[in-house]
Structures are given as C-alpha cells and as structure tokens.
Short mmCIF file of C-alpha atoms in Angstrom, two decimals:
data_model
loop_
_atom_site.label_atom_id
_atom_site.label_comp_id
_atom_site.label_asym_id
_atom_site.label_seq_id
_atom_site.Cartn_x
_atom_site.Cartn_y
_atom_site.Cartn_z
CA UNK U 1 0.00 0.00 0.00
CA UNK U 2 1.74 3.19 -1.16
CA UNK U 3 1.66 6.38 0.87
CA UNK U 4 -0.49 9.30 -0.25
CA UNK U 5 0.00 12.83 1.00
CA UNK U 6 -2.99 14.02 3.00
CA UNK U 7 -4.99 16.81 1.40
CA UNK U 8 -3.82 16.12 -2.16
CA UNK U 9 -5.84 15.00 -5.12
CA UNK U 10 -5.20 11.42 -6.22
CA UNK U 11 -2.47 10.73 -8.72
CA UNK U 12 -3.64 9.72 -12.21
CA UNK U 13 -3.05 6.04 -11.46
CA UNK U 14 -5.03 6.24 -8.20
CA UNK U 15 -7.80 8.32 -9.81
CA UNK U 16 -8.25 5.67 -12.48
CA UNK U 17 -8.88 2.80 -10.12
CA UNK U 18 -10.94 4.95 -7.72
CA UNK U 19 -13.25 5.94 -10.56
CA UNK U 20 -13.50 2.35 -11.74
CA UNK U 21 -14.33 1.17 -8.19
CA UNK U 22 -16.94 3.89 -7.74
CA UNK U 23 -18.62 2.84 -11.01
CA UNK U 24 -18.58 -0.83 -9.97
CA UNK U 25 -20.24 -0.07 -6.63
CA UNK U 26 -22.71 2.24 -8.39
CA UNK U 27 -23.66 -0.65 -10.66
CA UNK U 28 -24.07 -2.89 -7.61
CA UNK U 29 -26.35 -0.32 -5.99
CA UNK U 30 -28.44 -0.09 -9.18
CA UNK U 31 -28.86 -3.87 -9.07
CA UNK U 32 -29.91 -3.74 -5.42
CA UNK U 33 -32.34 -0.93 -6.21
CA UNK U 34 -34.14 -2.95 -8.88
CA UNK U 35 -34.27 -5.90 -6.50
CA UNK U 36 -35.88 -3.80 -3.77
CA UNK U 37 -36.66 -0.08 -4.25
CA UNK U 38 -37.65 2.16 -1.36
CA UNK U 39 -41.32 2.87 -0.74
CA UNK U 40 -41.35 5.93 1.52
CA UNK U 41 -42.57 9.47 0.93
CA UNK U 42 -39.23 10.40 -0.66
CA UNK U 43 -39.91 8.08 -3.56
CA UNK U 44 -38.47 4.82 -4.84
CA UNK U 45 -35.09 6.34 -5.68
CA UNK U 46 -34.29 7.92 -2.30
CA UNK U 47 -32.17 5.02 -1.08
CA UNK U 48 -30.42 4.71 -4.46
CA UNK U 49 -29.52 8.41 -4.52
CA UNK U 50 -28.09 8.17 -0.99
CA UNK U 51 -25.94 5.15 -1.83
CA UNK U 52 -24.76 6.65 -5.15
CA UNK U 53 -23.73 9.85 -3.36
CA UNK U 54 -21.67 7.75 -0.96
CA UNK U 55 -20.16 5.77 -3.86
CA UNK U 56 -18.76 8.82 -5.62
CA UNK U 57 -17.33 10.34 -2.44
CA UNK U 58 -14.62 7.71 -2.97
CA UNK U 59 -13.05 10.04 -5.55
CA UNK U 60 -12.38 12.62 -2.81
CA UNK U 61 -11.14 10.23 -0.11
CA UNK U 62 -7.51 11.42 -0.40
CA UNK U 63 -8.36 15.11 -0.71
CA UNK U 64 -11.06 15.34 1.96
CA UNK U 65 -10.80 12.18 4.10
CA UNK U 66 -12.60 13.67 7.10
CA UNK U 67 -15.51 14.88 4.96
CA UNK U 68 -15.84 11.50 3.23
CA UNK U 69 -15.81 9.69 6.57
CA UNK U 70 -18.41 12.13 7.88
CA UNK U 71 -20.68 11.48 4.87
CA UNK U 72 -20.48 7.72 5.52
CA UNK U 73 -21.33 8.17 9.21
CA UNK U 74 -24.28 10.47 8.43
CA UNK U 75 -25.56 8.16 5.70
CA UNK U 76 -25.28 5.15 8.04
CA UNK U 77 -27.20 7.03 10.76
CA UNK U 78 -29.89 7.98 8.24
CA UNK U 79 -30.20 4.36 7.09
CA UNK U 80 -30.40 3.19 10.71
CA UNK U 81 -33.09 5.79 11.55
CA UNK U 82 -35.05 4.84 8.45
CA UNK U 83 -34.87 1.16 9.34
CA UNK U 84 -35.96 1.78 12.94
CA UNK U 85 -38.52 4.56 12.64
CA UNK U 86 -39.52 5.01 8.97
CA UNK U 87 -39.27 1.66 7.21
CA UNK U 88 -39.01 2.03 3.46
CA UNK U 89 -37.91 5.70 3.55
CA UNK U 90 -34.20 5.21 2.75
CA UNK U 91 -33.88 1.46 3.22
CA UNK U 92 -36.29 -1.05 1.60
CA UNK U 93 -38.65 -2.69 4.03
CA UNK U 94 -37.27 -6.01 2.86
CA UNK U 95 -33.59 -5.47 2.16
CA UNK U 96 -32.14 -7.55 -0.69
CA UNK U 97 -28.67 -7.51 0.97
CA UNK U 98 -27.17 -7.89 4.42
CA UNK U 99 -25.51 -4.44 4.27
CA UNK U 100 -26.79 -2.03 6.90
CA UNK U 101 -24.32 0.72 5.92
CA UNK U 102 -23.52 2.15 2.44
CA UNK U 103 -22.05 -0.49 0.16
CA UNK U 104 -18.92 1.58 -0.48
CA UNK U 105 -18.02 1.58 3.25
CA UNK U 106 -15.47 -1.32 3.20
CA UNK U 107 -13.48 0.23 0.36
CA UNK U 108 -13.44 3.70 1.90
CA UNK U 109 -12.31 2.32 5.26
CA UNK U 110 -9.51 0.39 3.55
CA UNK U 111 -8.15 3.63 2.02
CA UNK U 112 -8.50 5.98 4.99
CA UNK U 113 -5.32 4.68 6.75
CA UNK U 114 -3.29 6.09 3.85
CA UNK U 115 -4.32 9.66 4.72
CA UNK U 116 -5.65 9.56 8.30
CA UNK U 117 -3.98 9.05 11.67
CA UNK U 118 -4.68 5.81 13.52
CA UNK U 119 -6.61 7.23 16.46
CA UNK U 120 -9.12 9.09 14.29
CA UNK U 121 -9.48 6.08 12.01
CA UNK U 122 -10.25 3.80 14.96
CA UNK U 123 -12.94 6.19 16.18
CA UNK U 124 -14.59 6.35 12.75
CA UNK U 125 -14.26 2.60 12.23
CA UNK U 126 -15.71 1.94 15.68
CA UNK U 127 -18.75 4.19 15.06
CA UNK U 128 -19.44 2.55 11.69
CA UNK U 129 -18.96 -0.91 13.21
CA UNK U 130 -21.59 -0.14 15.87
CA UNK U 131 -24.00 1.18 13.23
CA UNK U 132 -23.39 -1.85 11.00
CA UNK U 133 -23.58 -4.59 13.67
CA UNK U 134 -26.36 -3.02 15.79
CA UNK U 135 -25.25 -4.69 19.04
CA UNK U 136 -28.52 -3.70 20.82
CA UNK U 137 -30.31 -6.12 18.48
CA UNK U 138 -27.77 -8.76 17.47
CA UNK U 139 -28.65 -11.15 14.68
CA UNK U 140 -26.80 -13.79 12.71
CA UNK U 141 -27.22 -11.85 9.45
CA UNK U 142 -26.29 -8.36 10.67
CA UNK U 143 -23.61 -8.66 13.34
CA UNK U 144 -21.05 -10.86 11.49
CA UNK U 145 -21.62 -9.13 8.16
CA UNK U 146 -21.36 -5.73 9.83
CA UNK U 147 -17.97 -6.66 11.28
CA UNK U 148 -16.79 -7.95 7.91
CA UNK U 149 -17.76 -4.69 6.22
CA UNK U 150 -16.23 -2.33 8.80
CA UNK U 151 -13.78 -3.83 11.30
CA UNK U 152 -12.07 -6.22 8.87
CA UNK U 153 -11.11 -3.55 6.23
CA UNK U 154 -9.71 -1.31 8.98
CA UNK U 155 -7.66 -4.15 10.49
CA UNK U 156 -6.26 -5.25 7.12
CA UNK U 157 -5.42 -1.67 6.10
CA UNK U 158 -3.68 -0.98 9.42
CA UNK U 159 -1.66 -4.16 8.99
CA UNK U 160 -0.35 -3.04 5.59
CA UNK U 161 0.40 0.44 6.93
CA UNK U 162 2.35 -1.04 9.84
CA UNK U 163 4.19 -3.35 7.45
CA UNK U 164 5.08 -0.40 5.19
CA UNK U 165 6.36 1.59 8.16
CA UNK U 166 8.39 -1.37 9.38
CA UNK U 167 10.00 -1.91 5.98
CA UNK U 168 10.79 1.78 5.73
CA UNK U 169 12.33 1.73 9.20
CA UNK U 170 14.45 -1.31 8.32
CA UNK U 171 15.55 0.28 5.07
CA UNK U 172 16.48 3.53 6.82
CA UNK U 173 18.34 1.57 9.48
CA UNK U 174 20.26 -0.39 6.84
CA UNK U 175 21.17 2.80 4.98
CA UNK U 176 22.25 4.44 8.23
CA UNK U 177 24.37 1.41 9.12
CA UNK U 178 25.96 1.51 5.67
CA UNK U 179 26.75 5.20 6.06
CA UNK U 180 28.21 4.59 9.51
CA UNK U 181 30.32 1.72 8.17
CA UNK U 182 31.59 3.97 5.39
CA UNK U 183 32.47 6.68 7.92
CA UNK U 184 34.26 4.15 10.11
CA UNK U 185 36.26 2.94 7.11
CA UNK U 186 37.15 6.52 6.22
CA UNK U 187 38.20 7.16 9.80
CA UNK U 188 40.35 4.02 9.80
CA UNK U 189 42.03 5.11 6.58
CA UNK U 190 42.64 8.58 8.00
CA UNK U 191 44.16 7.08 11.15
CA UNK U 192 46.41 4.85 9.06
CA UNK U 193 47.52 7.82 6.98
CA UNK U 194 48.33 9.75 10.15
CA UNK U 195 50.25 6.77 11.49
CA UNK U 196 52.26 6.50 8.27
CA UNK U 197 52.92 10.23 8.37
CA UNK U 198 54.19 9.94 11.94
CA UNK U 199 56.49 7.06 11.01
CA UNK U 200 57.88 8.99 8.05
CA UNK U 201 58.50 11.93 10.33
CA UNK U 202 60.20 9.87 13.03
CA UNK U 203 62.28 7.57 10.81
CA UNK U 204 63.29 9.64 7.79
CA UNK U 205 63.38 13.31 8.61
CA UNK U 206 65.75 13.04 11.55
CA UNK U 207 68.46 11.31 9.50
CA UNK U 208 67.83 13.50 6.48
CA UNK U 209 68.13 16.70 8.50
CA UNK U 210 71.41 15.47 10.02
CA UNK U 211 72.71 14.80 6.51
CA UNK U 212 71.81 18.34 5.44
CA UNK U 213 73.45 19.86 8.52
CA UNK U 214 76.64 17.79 8.11
CA UNK U 215 76.84 18.70 4.42
CA UNK U 216 76.44 22.37 5.29
CA UNK U 217 79.13 22.12 7.97
CA UNK U 218 81.46 20.32 5.57
CA UNK U 219 80.99 23.03 2.98
CA UNK U 220 81.96 25.65 5.57
CA UNK U 221 85.08 24.00 7.04
CA UNK U 222 86.53 22.47 3.87
CA UNK U 223 89.09 24.37 1.82
CA UNK U 224 88.88 22.08 -1.21
CA UNK U 225 86.59 23.71 -3.83
CA UNK U 226 85.47 20.35 -5.20
CA UNK U 227 84.53 19.11 -1.73
CA UNK U 228 82.70 22.34 -0.96
CA UNK U 229 80.83 22.07 -4.29
CA UNK U 230 79.84 18.44 -3.59
CA UNK U 231 78.80 19.35 -0.06
CA UNK U 232 76.65 22.17 -1.36
CA UNK U 233 75.04 19.80 -3.87
CA UNK U 234 74.30 17.34 -1.07
CA UNK U 235 72.90 20.10 1.15
CA UNK U 236 70.72 21.46 -1.66
CA UNK U 237 69.34 18.07 -2.65
CA UNK U 238 68.73 17.22 1.01
CA UNK U 239 66.80 20.45 1.43
CA UNK U 240 64.73 19.56 -1.63
CA UNK U 241 64.09 16.12 -0.15
CA UNK U 242 62.93 17.65 3.15
CA UNK U 243 60.54 19.93 1.29
CA UNK U 244 59.18 16.97 -0.66
CA UNK U 245 58.78 14.96 2.51
CA UNK U 246 57.03 17.85 4.24
CA UNK U 247 54.49 18.00 1.40
CA UNK U 248 53.88 14.26 1.38
CA UNK U 249 53.51 14.06 5.16
CA UNK U 250 51.11 17.00 5.11
CA UNK U 251 48.94 15.35 2.44
CA UNK U 252 48.95 12.04 4.32
CA UNK U 253 47.75 13.84 7.42
CA UNK U 254 44.85 15.46 5.51
CA UNK U 255 46.39 18.89 5.38
CA UNK U 256 47.69 19.08 8.92
CA UNK U 257 51.22 20.34 9.16
CA UNK U 258 54.18 18.59 10.77
CA UNK U 259 57.10 20.62 11.93
CA UNK U 260 60.13 19.10 10.25
CA UNK U 261 63.67 19.97 11.26
CA UNK U 262 64.64 23.24 9.73
CA UNK U 263 66.92 23.33 6.73
CA UNK U 264 68.04 26.10 4.50
CA UNK U 265 65.12 27.14 2.28
CA UNK U 266 65.31 25.61 -1.17
CA UNK U 267 63.50 27.00 -4.18
CA UNK U 268 61.00 24.84 -6.00
CA UNK U 269 62.81 22.88 -8.69
CA UNK U 270 62.02 23.93 -12.23
CA UNK U 271 61.12 21.53 -15.06
CA UNK U 272 63.41 23.67 -17.22
CA UNK U 273 66.36 22.16 -15.34
CA UNK U 274 65.14 18.68 -16.25
CA UNK U 275 64.81 19.67 -19.89
CA UNK U 276 68.36 21.06 -19.83
CA UNK U 277 69.64 17.80 -18.30
CA UNK U 278 67.80 15.79 -20.94
CA UNK U 279 69.34 17.87 -23.74
CA UNK U 280 72.76 17.52 -22.13
CA UNK U 281 72.59 13.70 -22.33
CA UNK U 282 71.61 13.77 -26.01
CA UNK U 283 67.80 13.71 -25.99
CA UNK U 284 66.35 16.50 -28.13
CA UNK U 285 63.75 18.00 -25.77
CA UNK U 286 61.55 21.04 -26.28
CA UNK U 287 59.86 22.99 -23.49
CA UNK U 288 56.63 24.95 -23.85
CA UNK U 289 55.35 27.03 -20.92
CA UNK U 290 52.25 29.21 -20.86
CA UNK U 291 50.61 31.06 -18.00
CA UNK U 292 51.88 32.23 -14.64
CA UNK U 293 53.68 29.61 -12.52
CA UNK U 294 52.82 31.57 -9.37
CA UNK U 295 49.17 30.47 -9.79
CA UNK U 296 49.93 27.05 -8.27
CA UNK U 297 51.16 26.10 -4.81
CA UNK U 298 54.72 24.81 -4.24
CA UNK U 299 53.35 21.33 -3.54
CA UNK U 300 51.63 21.20 -6.92
CA UNK U 301 54.72 22.65 -8.63
CA UNK U 302 56.91 19.92 -7.13
CA UNK U 303 54.40 17.27 -8.20
CA UNK U 304 54.58 18.61 -11.77
CA UNK U 305 58.37 18.47 -11.50
CA UNK U 306 58.15 14.78 -10.56
CA UNK U 307 55.83 14.06 -13.49
CA UNK U 308 58.28 15.59 -15.94
CA UNK U 309 61.22 13.89 -14.22
CA UNK U 310 59.66 10.43 -14.38
CA UNK U 311 58.55 10.87 -18.01
CA UNK U 312 61.99 12.06 -19.22
CA UNK U 313 63.70 9.30 -17.24
CA UNK U 314 61.55 6.73 -19.03
CA UNK U 315 62.40 8.32 -22.37
CA UNK U 316 66.12 7.89 -21.69
CA UNK U 317 65.59 4.32 -20.48
CA UNK U 318 63.20 2.92 -23.06
CA UNK U 319 63.33 5.17 -26.14
CA UNK U 320 66.95 6.12 -26.92
CA UNK U 321 67.31 8.14 -30.08
CA UNK U 322 63.84 9.71 -29.72
CA UNK U 323 62.90 13.34 -29.20
CA UNK U 324 60.64 14.66 -26.44
CA UNK U 325 58.35 17.61 -25.88
CA UNK U 326 57.34 19.02 -22.48
CA UNK U 327 54.29 21.25 -22.18
CA UNK U 328 53.28 23.16 -19.03
CA UNK U 329 50.07 25.19 -19.10
CA UNK U 330 49.32 27.24 -15.99
CA UNK U 331 45.79 28.57 -15.56
CA UNK U 332 43.42 29.69 -12.80
CA UNK U 333 42.20 26.13 -12.23
CA UNK U 334 45.67 24.61 -11.84
CA UNK U 335 48.33 23.16 -14.10
CA UNK U 336 48.24 20.84 -17.13
CA UNK U 337 51.43 18.84 -17.75
CA UNK U 338 52.11 16.83 -20.89
CA UNK U 339 55.30 14.98 -21.87
CA UNK U 340 55.43 13.17 -25.22
CA UNK U 341 58.21 11.42 -27.07
CA UNK U 342 58.63 9.96 -30.53
CA UNK U 343 59.49 6.35 -31.29
CA UNK U 344 63.09 5.52 -30.38
CA UNK U 345 65.43 4.71 -33.27
CA UNK U 346 68.06 2.93 -31.14
CA UNK U 347 67.78 -0.26 -29.07
CA UNK U 348 67.46 0.35 -25.31
CA UNK U 349 70.46 -0.28 -23.08
CA UNK U 350 69.56 -3.50 -21.18
CA UNK U 351 71.29 -2.34 -18.01
CA UNK U 352 69.58 1.05 -18.03
CA UNK U 353 66.16 -0.30 -19.09
CA UNK U 354 66.26 -2.98 -16.39
CA UNK U 355 67.05 -0.57 -13.58
CA UNK U 356 64.33 0.62 -11.23
CA UNK U 357 61.39 -1.13 -9.63
CA UNK U 358 59.05 -0.97 -12.64
CA UNK U 359 56.45 0.85 -10.59
CA UNK U 360 57.43 4.41 -11.45
CA UNK U 361 54.21 5.38 -13.23
CA UNK U 362 52.08 3.61 -10.62
CA UNK U 363 53.77 5.50 -7.80
CA UNK U 364 53.55 8.71 -9.80
CA UNK U 365 49.81 8.22 -10.27
CA UNK U 366 49.36 7.79 -6.52
CA UNK U 367 51.36 10.93 -5.87
CA UNK U 368 49.29 12.93 -8.36
CA UNK U 369 46.04 11.63 -6.86
CA UNK U 370 47.23 12.55 -3.36
CA UNK U 371 47.27 16.22 -4.37
CA UNK U 372 43.86 15.91 -6.05
CA UNK U 373 45.02 15.50 -9.66
CA UNK U 374 44.68 12.95 -12.46
CA UNK U 375 47.40 11.16 -14.41
CA UNK U 376 47.07 9.57 -17.83
CA UNK U 377 49.74 7.60 -19.68
CA UNK U 378 49.87 5.42 -22.74
CA UNK U 379 51.31 4.90 -26.21
CA UNK U 380 50.67 7.44 -28.96
CA UNK U 381 48.83 6.35 -32.14
CA UNK U 382 51.82 7.17 -34.36
CA UNK U 383 54.38 5.63 -32.03
CA UNK U 384 56.03 6.97 -28.94
CA UNK U 385 54.54 7.55 -25.54
CA UNK U 386 52.60 10.23 -23.68
CA UNK U 387 52.36 11.11 -20.00
CA UNK U 388 49.83 13.78 -19.00
CA UNK U 389 48.66 15.14 -15.67
CA UNK U 390 45.92 17.56 -14.66
CA UNK U 391 46.80 19.18 -11.34
CA UNK U 392 44.78 21.56 -9.16
CA UNK U 393 46.10 24.96 -8.17
CA UNK U 394 46.14 23.98 -4.50
CA UNK U 395 46.10 20.72 -2.59
CA UNK U 396 42.56 20.13 -1.24
CA UNK U 397 42.23 19.53 2.51
CA UNK U 398 39.49 18.05 4.65
CA UNK U 399 38.69 21.52 5.97
CA UNK U 400 38.03 22.74 2.45
CA UNK U 401 40.84 25.28 2.48
CA UNK U 402 43.68 25.20 -0.06
CA UNK U 403 47.23 24.67 0.95
#
C-alpha cells in the first residue's frame, strides 16, 4: 500500500482505479435498487440516490478524508433511523442484501489509513462498526456481516500500513548502518595515513636533516673547492628532499602540518632544469610554458616536476634516439602537464632499461592523486609515448581550504 499525502488529489493512477471502483459499486447499488426499491414518501429512488452519493465520495477520499468519513457516518445514521422509525424511507422494508451501511463503506475504510492518523481512524471505524452490527439487536445476518464490512477492512489496512512503516524503518536503518560503516572505514584510513605520516617523520626526517646539517658544515670548514661544491650539492638536494617529505607528510595527514627539522630554504625545482639535463645527455627535448607559474602552490609545482622527471627518465631508459616535448600550461584552475616522445630509433640499453622497480608510473599516479590530480599515460597512435597530468592549483584539505 503506497503512501499518499494528506490533502492532495489522487495521482492519475489512483484516480483511475478509484473511478472504476466507484462505477462498480454504483452498478451494484443499481442492481440492489431494482431488487428492492424504497417505498417511503421520498420516492423509490431515495435510497439509491443516498448510496450513489456515498459511492462517488470515494473520488475525494484522499483530498477530503474527514468529509468522506463524515458522509459515511451520516448516511449510516440515516439508514439506521429509516430502518428503525420510517421503514421504506431510505432502506427497503425487505432489504435484498445484508448491508446495513452504504455499500462503499469497506473500500473507503480500507483507504483511509493512507491519509488519516490511527486514532481518528479507529474512532470512525468503531462508530461505523456499531452502526453496521447493531449490538442492541444482534442477529446472525447483521452482526457478522457488519464486522466484515467495517472492522475487517480497517484491520487489514492498518496491517499493511504497519508493514510499510516497518519496511521503511528497516531500510532507513540499513542505509544508516551503511553510512556509519563507510564513515568508520574513512576514519580508519585517516588514522592509518596519520600513522604513516608519523612514522615517516620519526624515521626519515631526523636522519635527512642530520645529513643536510653535516653537508652544510662540511661546505663551511673544507678548503677544497670540489669538496665544498659536492657538499653544497648534497645540502641542496637534502633540502629539496625535506621539502618533498614535508608536502607528502602533510597530504597524508589530511592537510595538517608537521614541523620538520629546519633546513636552508630551497626554491621549488624547475622543469626547465630537467629539460636542460635531458638535452645535455643527447635527448632532443623542447619545453613549452604558458601562463603564470605563481598560480599554483609549491606542492603542486613539485608534483609537476616529478611528473616531468619520471617521463623524461623513461624516455632515456626505453626510447633512446627519440625526441621529447614538455608542455606546461598554468591557468586559474591549476596546471596541465604533458610529456610526449617519438618512437626511439636505437635499441634500449639492457642495463639502463632494467634498472628501477618498474612501478614508477604507478607510484607517480598515486602521488598525483594525493594532491587531487589525475594522471594519464599510454602509447601514442603514431608511435612513442605520452604522460599527462591535470593538477589543481592547490592541494585540497578536509577543511576545504587550499594549501
């Protein structure tokens, strides 16, 4: 039994069957009229008109449930008064049926629970049951049939309403449990990410910061220019590594910051340096940059640097003799990175091609997704390979603020 909003007209589907039911009961009342018309001063059609009026109130049961129930109660009282005091006025002196209330009563009572609260329905059903069964003058043909035409429809309708409410409650409870399970899983993942971030902080950054400090001290005390240059390179790369680790730990902790040991500030590495290195080792590489690099955060800029670094490294490993093109497009929504290379004309060096873990692009994809971006990679239709990334301007956080 579907729910209907109280005070609304029936939907087209409901209106169709309500009209059909009203016509069926009207036909039944016509048949009863020809079997036994009324004989009072109101004429032979008085009882028929009363029952037909009750039949077509069914069309308004969802819009005006109280009025329809009131019409049934009044009509039942009129039929009872006619039967007791004015036989033949509204009810034939010899009734052709066992109904002592309007014939449409069972159907109306079965629909009222859809638009009426239980207490009011029980009062209306109880009044109609008393009028139909006439307990002050019980008889085998009126009392049982009166209960069947009033109490039974109410009981069945209330059962289906209770069943509908129970199913809805169980469905809501299942959906709530599913949402809670999802939240618990998210919380567990967040806790694991925080734990990993803490381990990275405790295990890696301490040793890395010591390396940077020792390299800086070596560069200060040494008098050998080559040693000082190597020490400065170590210090600079260590500072870059600390910055990278700070970004990764912050992302793992959902945007919360971790105070890492201080190192000398290092500028964000530029993809132009990677292109220059690639050209220096014999790979013809072009660089195209558009937009303002200041539109993206340092974390996103370093992620773009890693995308270009991984792509050019793979070019040198797997496509010797090819040329490459690096495109960086900065815009208000973030940064688009694209690295393509042509088909290599020389066989790969087995030693160089076999180095590494083989999971570079997979790890790169995870890194890009950590900052809220997307990575695509695959062969080009005309040969060669393409690596592309769409990065946001800022790393999203759980608080909704950029970082």
